[in-house]
Coordinates of C-alpha atoms in Angstrom, one line a residue:
Chain A
X18 CA 0.0 -0.1 -0.1
X19 CA 1.3 3.3 -0.8
X20 CA 2.3 6.0 1.8
X21 CA -0.7 8.2 0.4
X22 CA -3.0 5.5 0.8
X23 CA -1.9 4.7 4.4
X24 CA -2.4 8.2 5.5
X25 CA -5.8 8.4 3.7
X26 CA -6.8 5.1 5.3
X27 CA -5.8 6.2 8.9
X28 CA -7.7 9.7 8.5
X29 CA -10.8 7.6 7.4
X30 CA -10.4 5.1 10.3
X31 CA -10.1 8.5 12.5
X32 CA -13.5 9.6 11.1
X33 CA -15.1 6.3 12.1
X34 CA -13.5 5.8 15.6
X35 CA -13.5 9.2 17.1
X36 CA -16.3 11.1 18.3
X37 CA -15.0 14.3 16.6
X38 CA -15.2 12.4 13.3
X39 CA -18.6 10.7 13.6
X40 CA -20.2 14.2 15.0
X41 CA -19.5 15.7 11.8
X42 CA -21.7 13.1 9.9
X43 CA -24.3 13.1 12.7
X44 CA -24.7 17.0 12.2
X45 CA -24.9 16.7 8.7
X46 CA -27.7 14.0 8.7
X47 CA -29.6 16.3 11.3
X48 CA -29.2 19.1 8.9
X49 CA -30.3 17.4 5.8
X50 CA -33.1 15.8 8.0
X51 CA -34.3 19.1 9.2
X52 CA -34.1 20.7 5.5
X53 CA -35.8 17.8 4.0
X54 CA -38.6 17.9 6.2
X55 CA -39.0 21.8 5.7
X56 CA -39.1 21.1 2.0
X57 CA -41.9 18.5 2.2
X58 CA -43.7 19.5 5.3
X59 CA -43.8 23.2 5.2
X60 CA -47.0 24.6 3.5
X61 CA -45.0 27.3 1.4
X62 CA -41.8 25.3 0.7
X63 CA -44.0 22.1 -0.1
X64 CA -45.4 24.1 -3.2
X65 CA -41.9 24.6 -4.8
X66 CA -41.4 22.9 -7.9
X67 CA -39.4 19.5 -7.5
X68 CA -36.3 20.7 -9.3
X69 CA -36.3 23.8 -7.3
X70 CA -36.4 21.6 -4.2
X71 CA -33.6 19.5 -5.3
X72 CA -31.5 22.7 -6.2
X73 CA -32.1 24.1 -2.7
X74 CA -31.2 20.6 -1.1
X75 CA -28.0 20.5 -3.3
X76 CA -26.9 24.0 -2.1
X77 CA -27.3 22.7 1.7
X78 CA -25.3 19.7 0.6
X79 CA -22.4 21.7 -1.1
X80 CA -22.5 24.3 2.1
X81 CA -22.1 21.2 4.3
X82 CA -19.3 19.7 2.2
X83 CA -17.6 23.1 2.3
X84 CA -17.8 23.0 6.3
X85 CA -16.6 19.6 6.5
X86 CA -13.6 20.5 4.0
X87 CA -12.8 23.7 6.4
X88 CA -13.0 21.5 9.7
X89 CA -11.0 18.4 8.2
X90 CA -8.6 20.7 6.4
X91 CA -7.9 22.8 9.5
X92 CA -7.7 19.7 11.7
X93 CA -5.2 18.2 9.1
X94 CA -1.9 19.6 10.4
X95 CA -3.0 22.3 13.0
X96 CA -5.1 20.0 14.7
X97 CA -2.7 17.3 14.8
X98 CA 0.1 20.0 16.2
X99 CA -2.6 20.8 19.1
X100 CA -2.9 17.1 19.8
X101 CA 0.8 16.7 19.9
X102 CA 0.5 13.9 17.3
X103 CA 2.3 15.5 14.4
X104 CA 5.9 15.6 15.6
X105 CA 6.2 11.5 15.4
X106 CA 4.9 11.7 12.0
X107 CA 7.0 14.4 10.5
X108 CA 10.1 12.4 11.6
X109 CA 9.3 9.7 9.4
X110 CA 10.6 9.4 6.0
X111 CA 7.1 10.5 4.4
X112 CA 7.6 13.6 2.3
X113 CA 5.5 16.7 3.3
X114 CA 3.4 16.6 -0.2
X115 CA 2.7 12.7 0.4
X116 CA 1.5 13.5 4.0
X117 CA -0.6 16.6 2.6
X118 CA -2.2 14.7 -0.3
X119 CA -2.8 11.7 1.9
X120 CA -4.8 14.0 4.1
X121 CA -6.8 15.5 1.1
X122 CA -7.6 12.2 -0.3
X123 CA -9.2 11.4 3.2
X124 CA -11.1 14.8 2.7
X125 CA -12.4 13.6 -0.7
X126 CA -13.5 10.3 1.1
X127 CA -15.3 12.5 3.7
X128 CA -17.2 13.9 0.7
X129 CA -18.1 10.8 -0.8
X130 CA -19.5 9.5 2.6
X131 CA -21.5 12.7 2.8
X132 CA -22.8 12.4 -0.6
X133 CA -23.9 8.8 0.0
X134 CA -25.7 10.0 3.2
X135 CA -27.3 12.9 1.2
X136 CA -28.9 10.7 -1.7
X137 CA -31.6 9.6 0.2
X138 CA -32.7 13.1 1.1
X139 CA -32.3 14.3 -2.6
X140 CA -34.4 11.3 -3.5
X141 CA -37.0 12.1 -0.8
X142 CA -37.5 15.9 -2.2
X143 CA -37.0 15.2 -5.9
X144 CA -37.8 11.5 -6.7
X145 CA -41.0 12.6 -8.6
X146 CA -39.1 15.3 -10.5
X147 CA -37.0 15.5 -13.6
X148 CA -33.2 15.7 -13.9
X149 CA -32.7 13.6 -10.9
X150 CA -29.8 11.6 -12.4
X151 CA -28.1 14.5 -13.8
X152 CA -28.6 16.3 -10.9
X153 CA -26.9 13.6 -8.6
X154 CA -24.0 13.5 -11.2
X155 CA -23.4 17.2 -11.2
X156 CA -23.6 17.3 -7.6
X157 CA -20.9 14.7 -7.3
X158 CA -18.8 16.6 -9.7
X159 CA -19.1 19.9 -8.2
X160 CA -18.9 18.8 -4.7
X161 CA -15.6 16.8 -5.4
X162 CA -14.2 19.9 -7.1
X163 CA -15.2 22.0 -4.2
X164 CA -13.9 19.6 -1.6
X165 CA -10.3 19.6 -3.4
X166 CA -10.4 23.3 -3.7
X167 CA -11.4 24.1 0.1
X168 CA -9.5 21.1 1.4
X169 CA -6.3 22.1 -0.2
X170 CA -6.6 25.8 0.9
X171 CA -7.5 24.8 4.5
X172 CA -4.6 22.2 4.5
X173 CA -2.3 25.0 3.3
X174 CA -3.3 27.4 6.0
X175 CA -3.1 24.5 8.4
X176 CA 0.3 23.8 7.4
X177 CA 1.4 27.7 7.9
X178 CA -0.8 28.6 10.9
X179 CA 0.0 26.9 14.1
X180 CA -3.2 27.2 15.9
X181 CA -6.2 24.9 15.0
X182 CA -8.6 27.7 16.2
X183 CA -6.9 30.3 14.1
X184 CA -7.0 28.2 10.8
X185 CA -10.6 27.4 11.7
X186 CA -11.7 30.9 12.2
X187 CA -9.8 31.8 8.9
X188 CA -11.6 28.9 6.9
X189 CA -15.1 30.1 8.2
X190 CA -14.4 33.5 7.2
X191 CA -13.4 32.0 3.6
X192 CA -16.5 30.1 3.4
X193 CA -18.6 32.9 4.2
X194 CA -16.9 34.9 1.7
X195 CA -17.3 32.2 -0.8
X196 CA -21.0 32.2 -0.1
X197 CA -21.6 36.1 -0.4
X198 CA -22.6 36.0 -4.4
X199 CA -25.0 33.5 -3.7
X200 CA -26.5 35.8 -1.2
X201 CA -26.6 38.8 -3.5
X202 CA -29.9 40.1 -5.2
X203 CA -30.8 38.8 -8.7
X204 CA -30.3 42.2 -10.2
X205 CA -26.9 42.7 -8.7
X206 CA -25.8 39.2 -9.8
X207 CA -26.8 40.0 -13.3
X208 CA -24.4 43.3 -13.0
X209 CA -20.9 43.2 -14.1
X210 CA -19.6 43.2 -10.9
X211 CA -22.0 40.3 -9.7
X212 CA -20.9 38.2 -12.8
X213 CA -17.1 38.8 -12.0
X214 CA -17.7 37.7 -8.4
X215 CA -19.6 34.8 -9.6
X216 CA -16.8 33.4 -11.8
X217 CA -14.3 34.4 -8.9
X218 CA -15.8 32.0 -6.7
X219 CA -15.9 28.3 -7.0
X220 CA -18.9 28.0 -4.9
X221 CA -21.0 30.3 -6.8
X222 CA -19.6 28.7 -10.0
X223 CA -20.8 25.3 -8.7
X224 CA -24.3 26.7 -7.7
X225 CA -24.8 28.4 -11.1
X226 CA -24.1 25.1 -12.8
X227 CA -26.3 23.2 -10.7
X228 CA -28.9 25.9 -11.2
X229 CA -28.6 25.3 -15.0
X230 CA -28.6 21.7 -14.6
X231 CA -31.2 21.0 -12.3
X232 CA -33.9 23.9 -12.9
X233 CA -33.2 24.6 -16.6
X234 CA -32.4 21.0 -17.5
X235 CA -29.3 22.1 -19.5
X236 CA -27.1 18.9 -18.5
X237 CA -25.5 18.1 -21.7
X238 CA -21.4 18.4 -20.8
X239 CA -21.2 20.8 -23.7
X240 CA -23.5 23.3 -22.1
X241 CA -21.5 23.3 -18.7
X242 CA -18.2 23.3 -20.4
X243 CA -17.2 26.6 -19.3
X244 CA -18.2 26.0 -15.6
X245 CA -16.6 22.7 -15.6
X246 CA -13.4 24.2 -17.1
X247 CA -13.4 27.2 -14.5
X248 CA -13.8 24.6 -11.8
X249 CA -10.9 22.5 -12.9
X250 CA -8.7 25.4 -13.2
X251 CA -9.7 26.1 -9.3
X252 CA -8.8 22.7 -8.7
X253 CA -5.5 22.8 -10.3
X254 CA -4.5 26.0 -8.4
X255 CA -5.7 24.8 -5.3
X256 CA -3.7 21.6 -5.6
X257 CA -0.6 23.5 -6.6
X258 CA -1.0 25.6 -3.6
X259 CA -1.1 22.8 -1.4
X260 CA 1.9 21.2 -3.2
X261 CA 4.0 24.3 -2.7
X262 CA 3.1 24.8 1.0
X263 CA 3.5 21.3 1.8
X264 CA 7.0 20.8 0.2
X265 CA 8.5 21.9 3.9
X266 CA 6.3 21.3 7.0
X267 CA 7.4 22.5 10.3
X268 CA 6.2 21.8 13.7
Chain B
X17 CA 33.6 9.6 13.7
X18 CA 30.8 12.1 14.6
X19 CA 27.3 11.3 13.7
X20 CA 26.0 14.8 14.7
X21 CA 27.8 18.0 14.0
X22 CA 26.3 21.4 15.3
X23 CA 28.0 24.7 14.5
X24 CA 27.0 27.9 16.0
X25 CA 23.3 27.2 15.9
X26 CA 21.1 30.2 16.3
X27 CA 17.4 30.2 16.8
X28 CA 15.0 33.1 17.4
X29 CA 11.1 32.9 18.2
X30 CA 9.3 36.3 17.8
X31 CA 12.7 38.1 18.0
X32 CA 13.7 36.4 21.4
X33 CA 16.9 34.5 20.9
X34 CA 16.6 31.0 22.1
X35 CA 19.7 29.4 20.8
X36 CA 22.9 31.4 20.9
X37 CA 25.9 30.1 18.9
X38 CA 25.3 26.5 20.4
X39 CA 27.8 23.9 19.0
X40 CA 28.0 20.2 19.7
X41 CA 29.3 17.0 18.3
X42 CA 27.9 13.5 19.0
X43 CA 30.0 10.4 18.2
X44 CA 28.7 7.5 16.7
X45 CA 27.8 5.0 19.4
X46 CA 27.6 7.6 21.8
X47 CA 24.8 7.9 24.5
X48 CA 24.8 11.7 24.6
X49 CA 23.2 13.4 27.7
X50 CA 21.6 16.6 26.6
X51 CA 21.0 18.3 29.9
X52 CA 19.5 21.7 30.8
X53 CA 16.9 23.2 32.7
X54 CA 13.2 23.9 31.4
X55 CA 13.2 26.4 28.7
X56 CA 16.9 26.1 28.0
X57 CA 16.3 25.2 24.5
X58 CA 17.0 21.5 24.3
X59 CA 13.7 20.3 22.6
X60 CA 14.3 23.2 20.1
X61 CA 17.8 21.9 19.3
X62 CA 16.5 18.3 18.8
X63 CA 13.7 19.6 16.6
X64 CA 16.2 21.7 14.5
X65 CA 18.5 18.7 14.3
X66 CA 15.6 16.5 12.8
X67 CA 14.5 19.3 10.4
X68 CA 11.4 19.9 12.1
X69 CA 12.3 23.6 12.9
X70 CA 13.9 26.1 10.7
X71 CA 17.3 27.5 12.3
X72 CA 18.4 31.2 11.8
X73 CA 21.9 30.6 11.7
X74 CA 24.7 27.9 12.0
X75 CA 25.6 24.4 10.3
X76 CA 24.0 21.1 11.2
X77 CA 25.2 17.9 9.8
X78 CA 23.4 14.6 10.6
X79 CA 25.3 11.5 9.4
X80 CA 27.1 13.7 7.0
X81 CA 23.9 15.4 5.6
X82 CA 22.5 18.8 5.9
X83 CA 19.3 18.2 7.8
X84 CA 17.5 21.0 6.1
X85 CA 17.0 18.8 3.1
X86 CA 15.0 16.4 5.1
X87 CA 16.5 13.6 3.0
X88 CA 14.1 10.7 3.2
X89 CA 17.4 8.3 3.0
X90 CA 18.7 9.8 6.4
X91 CA 15.2 9.7 8.1
X92 CA 14.8 6.1 7.4
X93 CA 18.1 5.8 9.9
X94 CA 16.7 8.1 12.5
X95 CA 13.9 8.4 14.9
X96 CA 12.7 10.3 17.9
X97 CA 10.6 10.0 21.0
X98 CA 9.1 13.6 21.5
X99 CA 8.7 14.9 24.8
X100 CA 4.8 15.5 24.2
X101 CA 2.3 12.5 24.6
X102 CA 0.4 12.7 21.7
X103 CA -0.9 9.5 20.4
X104 CA -3.7 8.1 18.1
X105 CA -5.6 7.2 21.3
X106 CA -8.4 5.5 19.3
X107 CA -5.9 3.0 18.0
X108 CA -4.6 -0.2 19.7
X109 CA -0.9 -0.4 20.3
X110 CA -0.4 -2.9 17.6
X111 CA -2.4 -0.8 14.9
X112 CA -0.2 2.2 16.0
X113 CA 2.9 0.3 15.2
X114 CA 1.7 -1.0 12.0
X115 CA 0.8 2.6 10.9
X116 CA 4.1 4.0 11.8
X117 CA 5.9 0.8 10.2
X118 CA 4.1 1.7 7.0
X119 CA 5.2 5.3 7.1
X120 CA 8.7 3.7 7.3
X121 CA 8.1 1.5 4.3
X122 CA 8.0 -1.5 6.8
X123 CA 5.4 -4.1 7.1
X124 CA 5.4 -5.1 10.7
X125 CA 4.4 -8.9 10.8
X126 CA 2.8 -10.1 14.1
X127 CA 6.0 -11.7 15.4
X128 CA 7.6 -8.2 14.8
X129 CA 4.8 -6.4 16.7
X130 CA 5.0 -8.8 19.5
X131 CA 8.9 -8.4 19.7
X132 CA 8.8 -4.6 19.8
X133 CA 6.1 -4.6 22.4
X134 CA 7.8 -7.2 24.7
X135 CA 10.9 -5.5 24.3
X136 CA 9.4 -2.3 26.1
X137 CA 7.4 -4.4 28.7
X138 CA 4.0 -4.1 27.0
X139 CA 1.3 -6.8 26.5
X140 CA 1.2 -7.7 22.5
X141 CA -2.2 -9.2 23.3
X142 CA -3.8 -6.1 25.0
X143 CA -6.8 -5.0 22.9
X144 CA -7.5 -1.8 24.8
X145 CA -7.1 1.5 23.0
X146 CA -4.3 3.6 23.7
X147 CA -6.5 6.3 25.3
X148 CA -6.9 3.5 28.1
X149 CA -3.2 3.2 28.8
X150 CA -1.3 4.8 31.8
X151 CA 1.4 7.7 31.0
X152 CA 4.1 5.2 31.6
X153 CA 2.7 2.7 29.2
X154 CA 2.3 5.5 26.5
X155 CA 5.8 6.3 27.1
X156 CA 7.0 2.6 26.4
X157 CA 4.8 2.4 23.4
X158 CA 6.5 5.8 22.2
X159 CA 9.9 4.1 22.8
X160 CA 8.7 1.0 20.7
X161 CA 7.8 3.1 17.9
X162 CA 11.1 4.6 17.9
X163 CA 12.6 1.3 17.2
X164 CA 10.2 0.3 14.4
X165 CA 12.9 1.4 11.6
X166 CA 16.0 -0.2 13.3
X167 CA 17.2 3.4 13.5
X168 CA 21.0 4.0 13.8
X169 CA 20.4 7.4 15.7
X170 CA 17.8 7.9 18.1
X171 CA 16.7 11.1 19.9
X172 CA 14.9 10.7 22.9
X173 CA 13.3 13.7 24.6
X174 CA 12.6 12.8 28.4
X175 CA 12.4 9.2 27.8
X176 CA 11.7 8.2 31.4
X177 CA 9.1 10.9 32.2
X178 CA 6.0 9.3 33.9
X179 CA 7.9 5.8 34.4
X180 CA 7.9 4.1 37.8
X181 CA 11.4 3.2 39.2
X182 CA 11.1 -0.4 37.9
X183 CA 10.1 1.2 34.5
X184 CA 12.9 3.7 34.7
X185 CA 15.3 0.8 35.2
X186 CA 13.8 -1.2 32.4
X187 CA 14.3 1.4 29.9
X188 CA 17.8 2.0 31.2
X189 CA 18.7 -1.7 30.6
X190 CA 17.1 -1.5 27.1
X191 CA 18.7 1.4 26.0
X192 CA 22.2 0.2 27.1
X193 CA 21.3 -3.0 25.3
X194 CA 20.5 -1.4 22.1
X195 CA 23.5 1.0 22.4
X196 CA 25.9 -2.3 22.9
X197 CA 24.4 -4.8 20.8
X198 CA 23.2 -2.7 17.8
X199 CA 25.7 0.3 18.1
X200 CA 22.6 2.7 18.2
X201 CA 23.6 6.3 19.0
X202 CA 21.3 7.9 21.4
X203 CA 20.8 11.5 22.3
X204 CA 19.1 11.7 25.4
X205 CA 17.4 15.1 26.2
X206 CA 16.6 15.2 30.0
X207 CA 16.9 17.1 33.3
X208 CA 16.7 13.8 35.2
X209 CA 20.4 13.4 36.0
X210 CA 19.7 9.7 37.3
X211 CA 19.3 8.8 33.6
X212 CA 22.4 10.6 32.7
X213 CA 24.7 8.9 35.3
X214 CA 23.2 5.4 34.5
X215 CA 23.5 5.9 30.7
X216 CA 25.5 8.7 29.1
X217 CA 29.3 8.3 28.4
X218 CA 29.1 12.1 27.1
X219 CA 27.1 15.1 28.2
X220 CA 26.2 18.6 27.1
X221 CA 25.0 21.1 29.4
X222 CA 22.6 23.7 27.9
X223 CA 21.8 26.9 29.5
X224 CA 19.8 30.0 28.4
X225 CA 20.3 28.6 24.8
X226 CA 24.0 28.4 25.1
X227 CA 26.1 25.4 25.4
X228 CA 27.9 25.7 28.8
X229 CA 30.0 22.3 28.8
X230 CA 30.4 19.5 26.7
X231 CA 32.4 16.3 27.3
X232 CA 32.7 13.2 29.4
X233 CA 31.2 13.0 32.7
X234 CA 34.9 12.2 34.0
X235 CA 35.9 15.5 32.4
X236 CA 33.4 17.6 33.7
X237 CA 34.4 16.2 37.3
X238 CA 38.1 17.1 36.2
X239 CA 37.6 20.7 35.5
X240 CA 36.1 21.5 38.9
X241 CA 38.1 22.0 42.2
X242 CA 38.3 18.5 43.7
X243 CA 36.5 17.8 46.8
X244 CA 38.3 16.1 49.6
X245 CA 37.2 14.7 53.1
X246 CA 39.9 14.8 55.8
X247 CA 39.9 13.0 59.1
X248 CA 41.8 14.6 61.7
X249 CA 42.9 12.5 64.8
X250 CA 41.8 15.6 67.0
X251 CA 39.4 18.5 66.4
X252 CA 40.8 21.3 64.5
X253 CA 39.7 24.6 64.6
X254 CA 37.9 26.0 61.3
X255 CA 39.9 29.2 61.4
X256 CA 43.2 27.3 61.3
X257 CA 42.1 25.5 58.3
X258 CA 40.7 28.5 56.5
X259 CA 43.9 30.1 56.7
X260 CA 45.7 27.7 54.6
X261 CA 45.8 28.9 51.0
X262 CA 44.1 26.8 48.5
X263 CA 41.8 25.2 51.1
X264 CA 37.9 26.1 51.0
X265 CA 36.3 24.4 54.2
X266 CA 32.6 23.6 53.4
X267 CA 31.7 21.6 56.3
X268 CA 33.1 20.2 59.7
X269 CA 31.8 17.4 61.6
X270 CA 34.0 16.2 64.6
X271 CA 37.1 15.0 63.4
X272 CA 35.8 15.0 59.7
X273 CA 36.4 18.0 57.6
X274 CA 34.9 18.4 54.0
X275 CA 36.5 20.6 51.8
X276 CA 37.4 21.8 48.5
X277 CA 41.0 22.4 47.4
X278 CA 42.6 24.6 44.6
X279 CA 42.0 22.9 41.5
X280 CA 45.2 23.7 40.2
X281 CA 47.3 22.5 42.9
X282 CA 45.5 20.1 45.2
X283 CA 48.8 18.5 46.3
X284 CA 50.3 21.7 47.4
X285 CA 47.2 22.4 49.5
X286 CA 47.3 18.8 51.3
X287 CA 51.4 19.7 51.7
X288 CA 50.4 22.8 53.4
X289 CA 48.0 21.0 55.7
X290 CA 50.7 18.4 56.5
X291 CA 53.2 21.0 57.0
X292 CA 51.6 22.9 59.7
X293 CA 51.2 20.0 61.8
X294 CA 47.6 19.0 61.5
X295 CA 47.1 15.6 62.3
X296 CA 45.5 14.0 59.4
X297 CA 44.7 10.5 59.6
X298 CA 42.8 9.7 56.6
X299 CA 42.2 11.5 53.2
X300 CA 39.3 10.7 50.8
X301 CA 38.9 12.2 47.4
X302 CA 35.4 12.3 46.6
X303 CA 33.8 12.1 43.2
X304 CA 31.8 15.0 42.2
X305 CA 28.2 14.6 41.6
X306 CA 26.6 15.4 38.4
X307 CA 23.9 17.3 40.3
X308 CA 26.5 19.6 41.6
X309 CA 28.1 20.1 38.1
X310 CA 25.0 20.5 36.5
X311 CA 24.0 23.4 39.1
X312 CA 27.3 24.9 38.7
X313 CA 26.8 25.3 34.9
X314 CA 23.1 26.1 34.9
X315 CA 23.6 28.6 37.7
X316 CA 21.1 26.6 39.9
X317 CA 18.0 27.0 37.5
X318 CA 15.6 24.0 37.5

């Protein structure tokens, strides 16, 4: 087994065997249950079109994914530093980038688990509607991209900043900043500034892509080529930042 | 041949100088005691020697390689027991060893895991998670981990912390055996002088970020004014003794007088005592205790 896989496997097992790890999934399940109940049970929200409900649920899932990436990324190095487990690992012959990408692999696995957890909820709110398969496919693609982007950025911060709380705070600010364009009003989002902000932000790119696929039924790859290209670009940049910052990891 | 060479090492934290032109050498096969009070810079020095912290100046060579390169080939031959007690507490001891074995590119089979755990006095059949271990058991597991890669050089930061007297003796015996049978070089950072006296052939005493003394324990004793205990046939007045050049009386109890003689000419001082007709019937030269040497160099800091 490669060292990368060894590290990823250990991180995933930590997810299962620690309260800290399982707590995240439990919280995610509670949020999804609450939101799912709102969508099907609330008088006004239940009137929404199925596609619109799936789109809203997808937004919540991506927000949860971003939150998990922030928590897991912060914990990657700064958390281990706080728990005093990092020193023994850094002494081993494993290279810094091997260690960092192993941890990124585990973050992606976290996303896969969240995605599997979320499928029944999406099914519950959108099973009778259209585009369910393509919704799930594009949700998986955009979620994976977001996990790599936020996970890489958070791991990079976690390598450089010493305190877990400090990295978490910075990560939450980053996540809120990423959500800003989504919160802008329709007229502002249609303006030049709004459009630039949209493209500058991988979270907004993902949401716009999901909007087009789920609500507007534009699921052909050619129709989403630009969004996929931009997301891929962000993935490459984030992975490069992680590679650069993990060349030398200090205690 | 030196396995570690450090020259004029400097390190600052937030502008505060914590290591000042520190130099030291560790020979292959040594058990080197790195002594110093809390906060003197021992752990920082070890971390820099392992490439875990960047230095601000100076030169460090470990096994002939610049540690800043973080060469994996060197790391395969080195290991460290950190002072901190961080463990993946949800793992079992065997899982913990297997994980670190894989990080070193080694697959630890059952017999190897059993050997390592029993070497440090842990039960290889113990199915409890590490979080249920006592501090001493964790310390033993940490030592087992440092032996996973069969290292040529081991850094141990306070290895006997949290161990009971028997555990401490077991670890002393183990380290002596590893040093003798496998020619393992051991750098022992500690302020437990008993560990140093039992294990080390060379010591370095660090205080306020500066190396105050480096050499063998015997040499350390030699650089001090020697301590003598004289027995006089009758009680001698202290002032008569104090008047003799080169004699510094420390204490007096009936016929016994405990004094320090001038380190450059102890024989002359003894001759002076004799020439004054003082009735010496017994002279005992005392070995200087490490504690006294340590306190001398560290200015009594704890």
